[in-house]
XYZ file of C-alpha atoms in Angstrom:
741
model
C -160.554 134.208 -76.619
C -159.622 134.464 -72.960
C -161.825 137.511 -72.470
C -164.757 135.661 -74.081
C -164.354 132.696 -71.706
C -164.184 135.012 -68.710
C -167.318 136.816 -69.892
C -169.192 133.477 -70.113
C -167.965 132.475 -66.681
C -169.117 135.807 -65.204
C -172.465 135.399 -66.936
C -172.873 131.856 -65.562
C -171.901 132.944 -62.053
C -174.318 135.877 -62.204
C -177.103 133.547 -63.353
C -176.426 131.058 -60.568
C -176.100 133.717 -57.889
C -179.254 135.609 -58.985
C -181.200 132.665 -60.381
C -184.597 133.466 -58.817
C -184.276 137.156 -59.754
C -183.217 136.169 -63.280
C -186.285 133.940 -63.718
C -188.574 136.680 -62.322
C -187.117 139.298 -64.707
C -187.750 137.024 -67.694
C -191.381 136.418 -66.668
C -191.936 140.177 -66.204
C -190.362 141.011 -69.575
C -192.507 138.428 -71.420
C -195.655 139.754 -69.699
C -194.868 143.346 -70.765
C -194.340 142.283 -74.401
C -197.742 140.562 -74.486
C -199.548 143.469 -72.765
C -198.042 146.118 -75.110
C -199.018 144.108 -78.202
C -202.528 143.569 -76.797
C -202.977 147.341 -76.287
C -202.062 147.966 -79.956
C -204.606 145.361 -81.065
C -207.330 146.905 -78.836
C -206.745 150.308 -80.499
C -207.252 148.607 -83.876
C -210.764 147.573 -82.804
C -210.369 144.134 -81.223
C -211.849 143.271 -77.864
C -209.528 142.990 -74.864
C -209.834 139.226 -74.561
C -209.334 138.654 -78.291
C -206.369 141.039 -78.304
C -204.680 139.090 -75.459
C -205.259 135.767 -77.246
C -203.833 137.026 -80.536
C -200.853 138.714 -78.775
C -199.958 135.440 -77.020
C -200.245 133.555 -80.313
C -197.943 136.017 -82.079
C -195.402 135.956 -79.221
C -195.133 132.168 -79.241
C -193.882 129.806 -76.453
C -192.483 131.672 -73.467
C -190.687 128.515 -72.340
C -188.730 128.449 -75.609
C -187.464 131.964 -74.980
C -186.624 131.030 -71.343
C -184.585 128.040 -72.528
C -182.717 130.236 -75.010
C -181.978 132.754 -72.233
C -180.758 129.996 -69.926
C -178.608 128.569 -72.704
C -177.064 131.972 -73.336
C -175.884 132.002 -69.705
C -174.889 128.310 -69.572
C -177.604 127.408 -67.078
C -178.986 124.480 -69.102
C -176.025 122.257 -68.215
C -176.426 123.178 -64.573
C -180.127 122.253 -64.749
C -179.187 118.876 -66.203
C -177.052 118.150 -63.127
C -179.585 119.321 -60.548
C -181.084 116.728 -58.222
C -184.809 116.512 -57.632
C -186.861 114.794 -54.960
C -187.937 112.226 -57.576
C -184.259 111.244 -58.044
C -183.885 110.420 -54.360
C -187.323 108.800 -54.223
C -186.240 106.442 -57.002
C -182.999 105.844 -55.096
C -184.952 104.588 -52.074
C -187.003 102.342 -54.359
C -183.764 100.854 -55.725
C -182.707 99.945 -52.166
C -185.776 97.757 -51.783
C -185.692 96.468 -55.360
C -182.082 95.232 -55.083
C -181.718 94.076 -51.441
C -178.521 92.125 -52.090
C -176.666 95.190 -53.362
C -178.169 97.291 -50.566
C -176.900 94.957 -47.840
C -173.480 94.162 -49.308
C -172.673 97.593 -50.712
C -174.222 99.469 -47.799
C -172.360 97.475 -45.143
C -169.083 97.838 -47.053
C -169.482 101.621 -47.243
C -170.656 101.750 -43.604
C -167.544 99.850 -42.518
C -165.211 102.249 -44.332
C -167.058 105.316 -43.013
C -167.035 103.938 -39.457
C -163.284 103.297 -39.596
C -162.609 106.750 -41.049
C -164.832 108.641 -38.585
C -163.539 106.697 -35.572
C -159.912 107.218 -36.556
C -160.477 110.923 -37.199
C -162.061 111.297 -33.756
C -159.080 109.531 -32.187
C -156.755 111.930 -34.007
C -158.705 114.928 -32.712
C -158.634 113.594 -29.157
C -154.843 113.212 -29.302
C -153.839 116.427 -31.048
C -156.625 118.736 -29.788
C -157.400 117.534 -26.258
C -159.559 119.733 -24.032
C -160.069 119.672 -20.285
C -163.803 119.578 -19.400
C -163.546 122.528 -17.014
C -164.383 126.238 -17.285
C -161.505 127.794 -19.290
C -159.847 124.380 -19.303
C -157.608 125.426 -22.191
C -155.917 127.974 -19.871
C -154.845 125.302 -17.366
C -151.190 124.585 -18.063
C -148.398 122.249 -17.032
C -144.781 123.289 -16.536
C -142.238 120.708 -17.636
C -138.462 120.917 -17.503
C -136.261 119.414 -20.207
C -132.697 118.267 -19.618
C -130.901 119.224 -22.830
C -127.807 117.173 -21.973
C -129.777 113.953 -21.420
C -132.453 114.865 -24.008
C -135.344 113.917 -21.731
C -138.005 115.465 -19.543
C -136.771 116.134 -16.011
C -139.344 116.021 -13.205
C -139.733 119.155 -11.111
C -139.081 119.288 -7.365
C -140.357 121.386 -4.470
C -137.613 124.005 -4.994
C -138.905 124.610 -8.538
C -142.462 125.060 -7.276
C -141.435 127.586 -4.620
C -139.219 129.510 -7.070
C -141.849 129.727 -9.805
C -144.527 130.822 -7.359
C -142.303 133.779 -6.426
C -141.107 134.708 -9.920
C -143.981 134.019 -12.327
C -146.756 136.547 -12.781
C -148.091 135.041 -16.020
C -149.091 131.726 -14.402
C -151.297 131.859 -11.310
C -152.499 129.280 -8.756
C -149.358 127.214 -9.201
C -149.592 123.795 -7.576
C -148.072 120.337 -7.792
C -148.948 116.702 -7.360
C -147.402 113.274 -7.252
C -149.041 109.872 -7.607
C -148.693 107.323 -4.817
C -150.154 103.915 -4.082
C -151.520 103.121 -0.635
C -153.691 100.519 1.086
C -157.066 102.012 1.988
C -158.071 100.151 5.148
C -161.709 100.630 6.142
C -161.619 98.149 8.988
C -159.464 95.296 10.232
C -160.385 92.772 7.536
C -161.360 95.071 4.664
C -158.647 96.752 2.618
C -157.465 97.235 -0.964
C -154.848 99.321 -2.826
C -155.875 102.762 -4.041
C -154.176 105.279 -6.329
C -153.888 108.693 -4.687
C -152.832 112.120 -5.895
C -150.943 113.980 -3.196
C -151.898 117.397 -4.537
C -151.887 121.117 -3.793
C -155.240 122.492 -2.694
C -155.125 125.016 -5.560
C -156.074 122.179 -7.932
C -159.729 122.320 -6.865
C -159.821 126.104 -7.201
C -158.193 125.750 -10.594
C -160.733 123.294 -12.004
C -163.746 125.098 -10.536
C -165.690 121.909 -9.716
C -167.594 121.792 -6.433
C -167.646 118.591 -4.348
C -170.759 116.449 -4.411
C -170.508 115.762 -0.676
C -168.479 117.490 2.038
C -165.617 119.746 1.004
C -162.414 119.582 -0.995
C -158.861 120.267 0.161
C -157.838 123.733 1.349
C -154.422 125.230 1.992
C -154.723 124.635 5.746
C -154.757 120.876 5.060
C -151.219 121.138 3.648
C -149.709 122.188 6.984
C -147.544 119.658 8.816
C -148.950 118.408 12.096
C -152.658 118.729 11.247
C -154.674 115.483 10.861
C -154.487 113.918 7.406
C -157.659 114.214 5.304
C -158.755 112.680 2.017
C -161.223 113.380 -0.802
C -162.443 110.516 -2.993
C -164.050 110.325 -6.424
C -167.565 109.248 -7.302
C -166.598 105.744 -8.474
C -164.582 105.038 -5.309
C -167.499 106.272 -3.241
C -169.856 103.909 -5.056
C -167.646 100.801 -5.103
C -165.913 101.047 -1.705
C -168.643 102.714 0.345
C -171.805 101.705 -1.498
C -172.781 105.327 -2.157
C -173.328 105.974 1.565
C -174.017 109.700 2.063
C -172.978 109.411 5.731
C -169.403 108.589 4.743
C -168.158 112.164 5.386
C -166.120 112.300 8.573
C -165.374 108.580 8.586
C -161.988 107.602 10.012
C -159.905 105.283 7.819
C -156.267 104.336 7.379
C -153.874 104.748 4.474
C -151.472 101.956 5.290
C -150.509 102.671 8.874
C -151.499 106.382 8.770
C -154.970 107.491 10.070
C -156.993 109.612 7.630
C -160.417 111.296 7.711
C -162.689 111.293 4.657
C -163.894 114.877 4.102
C -165.390 114.980 0.611
C -166.683 113.200 -2.487
C -166.155 114.709 -5.953
C -168.865 114.401 -8.647
C -168.909 111.716 -11.318
C -166.299 112.139 -14.035
C -163.929 114.300 -11.992
C -160.455 112.723 -12.189
C -157.994 115.641 -12.270
C -155.065 115.642 -12.779
C -154.854 112.288 -14.611
C -157.391 109.536 -13.904
C -157.083 110.013 -10.160
C -159.879 108.929 -7.847
C -158.564 109.997 -4.428
C -156.740 113.094 -3.214
C -154.732 113.935 -0.086
C -152.839 117.205 0.609
C -149.306 117.554 -0.709
C -147.088 118.381 2.256
C -143.615 119.642 1.480
C -141.035 120.063 4.222
C -138.245 122.631 4.180
C -135.646 119.864 3.963
C -137.152 118.694 0.648
C -136.728 122.088 -1.028
C -133.078 121.850 -2.088
C -132.233 122.669 -5.712
C -132.808 119.147 -7.084
C -133.744 117.235 -3.929
C -137.011 115.965 -2.534
C -139.829 114.080 -4.232
C -140.456 114.364 -7.953
C -143.496 116.512 -8.750
C -145.725 117.518 -11.642
C -146.426 121.282 -11.744
C -149.672 122.867 -12.936
C -151.266 126.329 -12.945
C -153.517 128.714 -14.854
C -152.561 131.422 -17.333
C -153.209 134.849 -15.837
C -156.008 136.927 -17.368
C -155.046 138.303 -20.764
C -151.777 136.327 -20.928
C -151.010 134.094 -23.894
C -149.061 130.870 -23.799
C -146.201 132.518 -25.671
C -145.952 135.358 -23.128
C -145.911 132.857 -20.256
C -143.169 130.896 -21.999
C -141.054 134.027 -22.399
C -141.286 134.776 -18.669
C -140.539 131.143 -17.766
C -137.521 131.108 -20.080
C -136.133 134.142 -18.273
C -136.669 132.402 -14.926
C -134.877 129.321 -16.252
C -131.893 131.412 -17.355
C -131.654 132.979 -13.906
C -131.701 129.527 -12.281
C -128.984 128.292 -14.663
C -126.811 131.254 -13.692
C -127.477 130.906 -9.971
C -127.236 127.114 -9.778
C -125.001 126.021 -12.680
C -124.238 122.608 -11.145
C -127.878 121.527 -11.178
C -129.688 123.835 -13.634
C -127.186 124.548 -16.397
C -128.823 122.147 -18.876
C -132.429 122.510 -17.688
C -134.954 124.429 -19.783
C -138.484 124.861 -18.396
C -141.460 125.000 -20.738
C -145.148 125.766 -20.295
C -147.748 123.697 -22.175
C -151.481 123.294 -22.140
C -152.180 120.698 -19.494
C -154.130 118.268 -21.669
C -151.516 118.375 -24.440
C -148.653 117.883 -21.986
C -150.348 114.757 -20.620
C -151.158 112.992 -23.867
C -149.814 109.391 -23.882
C -147.055 110.220 -26.394
C -143.342 109.791 -25.821
C -140.989 112.079 -27.733
C -137.283 112.843 -27.643
C -137.606 116.191 -29.450
C -138.645 119.496 -27.957
C -142.323 119.557 -27.044
C -143.397 121.987 -29.755
C -141.528 120.044 -32.439
C -142.890 116.796 -31.036
C -146.515 117.929 -31.157
C -146.075 119.385 -34.656
C -144.648 116.080 -35.837
C -147.427 114.108 -34.157
C -150.139 116.320 -35.664
C -148.625 115.979 -39.132
C -148.327 112.202 -38.811
C -151.789 111.682 -37.398
C -153.581 113.929 -39.864
C -151.660 112.451 -42.788
C -152.720 109.000 -41.595
C -156.256 109.975 -42.578
C -155.128 109.613 -46.181
C -155.106 105.877 -45.530
C -158.764 105.985 -44.596
C -159.615 108.121 -47.624
C -157.906 105.465 -49.756
C -159.834 102.760 -47.881
C -163.122 104.506 -48.642
C -162.106 104.902 -52.278
C -161.214 101.209 -52.623
C -164.379 100.025 -50.909
C -166.553 102.332 -52.973
C -164.784 101.250 -56.163
C -165.978 97.737 -55.365
C -169.455 99.078 -54.638
C -169.253 100.838 -58.017
C -168.766 97.418 -59.554
C -172.033 96.280 -57.978
C -173.759 99.492 -59.084
C -172.571 98.885 -62.641
C -173.899 95.328 -62.523
C -177.246 96.737 -61.423
C -177.153 99.355 -64.186
C -176.544 96.606 -66.761
C -179.847 95.012 -65.767
C -181.525 98.412 -66.308
C -180.171 98.932 -69.841
C -183.612 99.015 -71.454
C -184.884 101.569 -68.914
C -181.881 103.869 -69.540
C -182.251 103.604 -73.334
C -185.957 104.456 -73.148
C -185.268 107.481 -70.926
C -182.660 108.709 -73.365
C -185.017 108.210 -76.300
C -187.679 110.260 -74.503
C -185.300 113.212 -74.207
C -183.232 112.654 -71.066
C -179.672 113.763 -71.698
C -176.623 111.760 -70.670
C -175.926 114.290 -67.893
C -179.476 113.854 -66.569
C -179.134 110.052 -66.461
C -175.746 110.335 -64.728
C -177.330 112.668 -62.162
C -180.049 110.091 -61.502
C -177.532 107.258 -60.959
C -175.387 109.440 -58.675
C -178.506 110.324 -56.648
C -179.155 106.602 -56.165
C -175.560 106.191 -54.922
C -176.046 109.144 -52.560
C -179.108 107.452 -51.069
C -177.118 104.252 -50.531
C -174.239 106.256 -49.098
C -176.538 108.195 -46.786
C -177.974 105.018 -45.311
C -174.438 103.601 -44.993
C -173.293 106.798 -43.251
C -176.036 106.507 -40.631
C -175.074 102.894 -39.931
C -171.358 103.720 -40.009
C -171.654 106.660 -37.594
C -173.722 104.558 -35.190
C -171.122 101.778 -35.349
C -168.237 104.234 -34.897
C -169.927 105.818 -31.880
C -170.563 102.432 -30.294
C -167.012 101.209 -30.972
C -165.551 104.416 -29.571
C -167.477 103.965 -26.330
C -166.308 100.366 -26.013
C -162.661 101.238 -26.670
C -162.662 104.219 -24.307
C -164.279 102.191 -21.528
C -161.760 99.392 -22.024
C -158.807 101.784 -21.961
C -160.304 103.631 -18.979
C -160.454 100.314 -17.142
C -156.790 99.750 -17.960
C -155.965 103.348 -16.940
C -154.309 104.021 -20.292
C -156.148 107.155 -21.417
C -156.824 110.466 -19.669
C -160.253 111.207 -18.240
C -160.928 114.068 -20.662
C -161.186 111.816 -23.713
C -164.796 111.821 -24.945
C -166.493 108.465 -25.669
C -168.521 110.007 -28.491
C -168.139 111.520 -31.952
C -167.664 115.274 -32.131
C -169.172 117.541 -34.789
C -165.914 117.710 -36.833
C -165.838 113.895 -36.978
C -169.451 113.784 -38.167
C -168.672 116.373 -40.859
C -165.611 114.333 -41.829
C -167.867 111.282 -42.181
C -170.212 113.317 -44.406
C -167.276 114.215 -46.670
C -166.260 110.556 -46.826
C -169.837 109.687 -47.726
C -169.921 112.239 -50.545
C -166.572 110.955 -51.819
C -167.739 107.356 -51.662
C -171.095 108.059 -53.274
C -169.406 110.006 -56.055
C -167.059 107.104 -56.787
C -169.811 104.492 -56.503
C -172.200 106.528 -58.658
C -170.121 108.382 -61.248
C -167.888 105.505 -62.415
C -170.702 103.104 -63.368
C -172.832 106.007 -64.676
C -170.098 107.104 -67.082
C -169.628 103.543 -68.245
C -173.302 102.702 -68.715
C -174.183 105.966 -70.534
C -171.279 105.892 -72.964
C -172.509 105.756 -76.551
C -176.242 105.883 -75.802
C -177.037 106.449 -79.478
C -175.195 103.299 -80.488
C -176.951 101.390 -77.701
C -180.350 102.550 -78.997
C -179.435 101.294 -82.450
C -178.286 97.923 -81.120
C -181.350 97.595 -78.934
C -183.560 98.334 -81.970
C -181.702 95.717 -83.985
C -181.915 93.269 -81.068
C -178.111 92.820 -80.797
C -175.514 93.617 -78.163
C -175.761 94.523 -74.526
C -173.584 96.356 -72.010
C -170.519 94.280 -71.054
C -167.669 94.433 -68.595
C -164.478 95.927 -69.994
C -160.866 95.223 -69.192
C -160.659 97.602 -66.222
C -163.765 96.125 -64.633
C -162.379 92.626 -65.166
C -159.226 93.608 -63.303
C -161.333 95.060 -60.486
C -163.324 91.835 -60.212
C -160.215 89.633 -60.170
C -158.541 91.891 -57.600
C -161.632 91.886 -55.405
C -161.845 88.086 -55.460
C -158.124 87.778 -54.686
C -158.355 90.201 -51.746
C -161.392 88.344 -50.427
C -159.556 85.012 -50.548
C -156.510 86.492 -48.808
C -158.659 88.198 -46.157
C -160.617 85.013 -45.423
C -157.452 82.911 -45.220
C -155.772 85.470 -42.925
C -158.847 85.638 -40.693
C -158.969 81.850 -40.358
C -155.253 81.696 -39.510
C -155.498 84.482 -36.930
C -158.560 82.837 -35.401
C -156.737 79.529 -35.074
C -153.692 81.256 -33.602
C -155.850 83.145 -31.080
C -157.580 79.897 -30.107
C -154.227 78.224 -29.471
C -153.042 81.221 -27.469
C -156.126 81.389 -25.246
C -156.299 77.623 -24.696
C -152.582 77.153 -23.971
C -151.381 76.748 -20.417
C -147.764 76.414 -19.205
C -146.509 73.253 -17.517
C -148.165 74.195 -14.237
C -151.550 73.181 -12.813
C -152.724 76.802 -12.568
C -156.145 75.886 -11.150
C -154.445 74.716 -7.922
C -152.809 78.072 -7.151
C -153.726 81.558 -6.068
C -151.186 84.231 -6.954
C -150.699 87.948 -6.340
C -148.142 90.731 -6.705
C -146.798 92.262 -3.499
C -145.528 95.853 -3.650
C -143.896 98.080 -1.044
C -142.620 101.625 -1.614
C -139.328 100.718 0.006
C -137.485 97.405 -0.164
C -139.462 94.427 1.094
C -137.644 93.374 4.276
C -135.959 89.978 4.071
C -137.766 88.710 7.173
C -141.193 89.341 5.610
C -140.958 86.351 3.257
C -140.506 83.608 5.899
C -143.021 85.201 8.286
C -145.732 85.493 5.600
C -144.964 81.946 4.466
C -145.283 80.692 8.054
C -148.687 82.357 8.492
C -149.973 81.053 5.188
C -148.823 77.486 5.824
C -150.737 77.574 9.089
C -153.990 78.070 7.148
C -156.092 74.974 6.343
C -155.676 73.661 2.812
C -152.347 75.424 2.054
C -149.819 72.955 0.583
C -146.978 75.346 -0.254
C -145.885 78.949 -0.653
C -143.269 80.428 -2.974
C -142.009 83.869 -4.010
C -140.763 84.788 -7.487
C -140.085 87.784 -9.718
C -142.263 86.315 -12.508
C -145.033 83.740 -12.483
C -145.088 80.754 -14.865
C -146.510 81.807 -18.225
C -146.110 85.507 -17.352
C -143.733 88.242 -18.449
C -140.076 87.414 -17.799
C -136.999 89.595 -18.062
C -134.771 89.129 -21.104
C -130.966 89.253 -20.845
C -128.056 88.557 -23.159
C -125.880 85.728 -21.965
C -122.432 84.269 -22.531
C -121.797 80.591 -21.887
C -118.242 79.674 -21.009
C -116.460 77.933 -23.912
C -119.469 78.492 -26.227
C -119.167 80.997 -29.082
C -122.846 81.991 -29.269
C -124.140 84.792 -27.002
C -127.934 84.898 -27.506
C -130.666 86.081 -25.158
C -132.525 84.116 -22.512
C -135.523 84.705 -20.278
C -134.759 85.071 -16.586
C -136.574 84.939 -13.257
C -135.563 85.144 -9.610
C -137.141 82.478 -7.381
C -136.877 81.343 -3.777
C -135.654 77.954 -2.568
C -139.171 76.443 -2.529
C -140.154 77.514 -6.048
C -139.482 74.288 -7.959
C -141.085 71.994 -5.374
C -144.096 74.259 -4.804
C -144.751 74.665 -8.540
C -144.172 70.917 -9.136
C -141.249 71.463 -11.496
C -138.971 68.414 -11.077
C -135.232 68.563 -11.717
C -133.823 66.735 -14.736
C -130.259 67.061 -13.464
C -128.442 68.580 -10.500
C -130.400 70.331 -7.773
C -132.643 73.284 -7.073
C -131.777 76.207 -4.835
C -130.881 75.836 -1.181
C -131.496 78.383 1.557
C -127.824 79.333 1.489
C -128.044 80.178 -2.226
C -130.182 83.202 -1.375
C -127.187 84.952 0.144
C -125.791 87.804 -1.927
C -122.356 86.196 -2.458
C -123.646 82.969 -4.029
C -123.572 83.164 -7.845
C -125.510 80.055 -8.865
C -128.313 79.526 -11.392
C -130.722 76.835 -12.549
C -131.555 76.472 -16.265
C -134.409 74.757 -18.104
C -134.175 71.992 -20.682
C -134.702 74.446 -23.550
C -131.495 76.179 -22.436
C -129.611 72.878 -22.579
C -130.889 72.121 -26.076
C -130.434 75.596 -27.581
C -127.264 76.778 -25.888
C -125.392 73.529 -25.362
C -126.777 71.266 -28.046
C -128.042 68.838 -25.409
C -124.654 68.471 -23.730
C -124.186 68.243 -19.953
C -124.985 71.592 -18.268
C -124.386 71.189 -14.531
C -121.044 72.696 -13.549
C -120.802 75.024 -16.555
C -120.549 78.776 -16.029
C -122.541 81.625 -17.562
C -122.544 85.394 -17.230
C -124.996 88.122 -18.213
C -124.695 91.488 -19.939
C -125.354 94.328 -17.482
C -124.679 97.177 -19.927
C -123.081 97.574 -23.324
C -119.534 97.125 -21.976
C -120.187 95.452 -18.648
C -120.856 91.831 -17.735
C -121.898 90.218 -14.479
C -119.631 87.797 -12.568
C -119.650 84.173 -13.699
C -122.536 82.057 -12.372
C -122.370 78.280 -11.946
C -125.209 76.103 -13.250
C -126.258 73.826 -10.380
C -129.399 72.272 -11.855
C -131.621 71.722 -14.878
C -135.405 71.945 -14.394
C -137.426 69.445 -16.381
C -140.551 71.385 -17.415
C -140.658 74.676 -19.262
C -142.792 77.041 -17.166
C -141.583 80.241 -18.850
C -143.259 79.888 -22.250
C -146.350 82.009 -22.902
C -147.676 80.258 -26.010
C -147.182 76.891 -27.742
C -144.938 78.202 -30.547
C -142.280 79.325 -28.053
C -140.042 77.278 -25.813
C -137.538 79.885 -24.650
C -134.217 79.169 -23.037
C -134.585 80.157 -19.401
C -132.345 80.846 -16.416
C -133.451 81.057 -12.770
C -131.586 83.145 -10.175
C -131.945 82.866 -6.398
C -134.415 85.452 -5.062
C -132.413 87.839 -2.891
C -133.380 90.831 -0.770
C -133.569 94.374 -2.122
C -136.767 94.085 -4.180
C -139.800 96.359 -3.834
C -142.107 94.107 -5.854
C -142.455 90.322 -5.907
C -145.025 87.714 -6.907
C -146.387 85.135 -4.485
C -147.967 81.814 -5.429
C -149.862 79.678 -2.893
C -150.494 75.988 -3.679
C -153.890 74.992 -2.334
C -155.942 71.890 -1.717
C -159.104 74.006 -1.763
C -160.828 76.559 -4.012
C -158.232 79.271 -4.859
C -160.829 82.014 -5.439
C -162.217 81.727 -1.923
C -158.690 82.027 -0.504
C -157.780 85.271 -2.331
C -159.282 87.684 0.290
C -157.565 85.701 3.033
C -154.196 86.104 1.300
C -154.705 89.882 1.080
C -155.706 90.206 4.738
C -152.793 88.106 5.991
C -150.290 90.144 3.958
C -151.643 93.520 5.107
C -151.914 92.427 8.737
C -148.194 91.649 8.611
C -147.276 94.968 6.929
C -150.075 97.620 6.489
C -148.153 99.378 3.720
C -147.702 96.174 1.699
C -150.027 96.393 -1.298
C -151.546 93.289 -2.892
C -152.394 93.466 -6.608
C -153.645 91.104 -9.300
């Protein structure tokens, strides 16, 4: 029996593989039979034409013999499932004939396909990133892992020098670090800029020529030579208006003079979304084993070298360093990774190879969710297709009565679903491409994704969408087709008798009820989320925000204590300025969270905290409900006093008197701060970010030692017009002080 089945399978496969040759052989064989019989009849005395006519009559229908030959090889069933142009032509007619199903079903399928294709593209961009440079996949990053601390350890100048001497498998080794500086074009025109202090080998590595001027060279890295800078296309457009005469212009980075020597072409942002580059200058004193600035190392695999071979050489170098410098390198293990993969925005506590394997498995398996989504959506579309098929019962019965088999009718209905799915795929791919561009541009603006992410669908994502379309069309077409063609003979009898029609069964009833329930839940959830978003966007804390201009001040080192009063003095001298205050967090913004212990109170929950200066409560118009605010003397380091808000009094103390009580804060798991005395209770709650929250809050005195602080200026004039003035006053006081937000 098994051998017979295998013989039929081989015969079917041979017929499918050699179908055209098989048909030609049959035609030739039938022609020879007729010609041989005609020759016999001619010898018996008949004319040639009469002999051919009689031979054809004796032979019978050639098509009947062809059908028997096809049946012997199993090709008839295949023919019944073959699509024709008429099937698809009818499918397009059905789109126009049933516009409601076309719009609803098509948009539903388009939505599922768009989600699936967009998510698949995002997966590809994360797990298979590619640098857009010649041989970009051979550009690598070298990262060091501290096995004892189980974290990535930044490299230093000593590592760069050592690896340049010892590694032959990685060439053009270089390094970079990211810094923030004020780019000052002239006295009253400045703004912060993100800069990569980078080795000149980076430009050789990427192989991209500058659009204007030149890029960095090794001579620029020498100490004592004038500082130079290269900028990106976007910086050139926004800061210099696309002026081609910008090359050679003298600027300042903070207090340091710099000359602009080049402009890179649009889209160039190596190593990671950078738009300005200055030479990385490393002094001998910074090249101790683990001393000096933290660096990111990059290079290129030597010709003919694989990543595995480079890793083997780097491992040997790491073992030598661990032996030579056990105090600093005993637990350090260097690894080489493709640059784009090493800089994906993924945090992992495992080894890099295990991390990426886990991420790939998780991300690719997540596509099962989108396959399920497509299946569910198309099951609902199948319900609509079945409803349409019910209205076409008479047409299907007539086609069956005229000789169309059940398989042929199913093929026709599936073809109609394929047409609907094809249109949905076009719409879905267009929507996915548009959404991807919007998301990438938004994340690029936030600086959250690397520059090599493509804002478009790749060929694998399009092919994935095609597979989803075929899956969806199969579900939407086959399920109703099987249902509507079941028992066609019985249906013909009922139609002849004038009784009975197609009806929904139990499974379809469940599908309908489930669909309605999901729709109700989705609508209710959407309404609730919309209302919540409206409350969030319309809510404002207990501060008249329209009367203030605020900013964040940042300095690489600690902001000197004398900067606050001097900047306040200069600002108060400006017309329309009513008050100035400094704080670690602005009202309604992000606040630190700390666990707290209240003396003689059992509970130890968390509170929000902020550090503010002595003028904060008066400047922000936050009156005291009890006690006092901070005094100038409270800003001294030995004064442990705090002010709490009314939510603190209600939640922590049950509304009892707060002034004079003591609190302390958890510094680490087993360490607590000294006790702090509550000296005042502020009336309004300026810490909450949305109306559902009224968090317990504690204010500390703002003391020296911070590198970042917020400033708020209370104005009697338009705040927006004062913002440039605030920036200029701050930078004129300290050129390296950067003003953000």
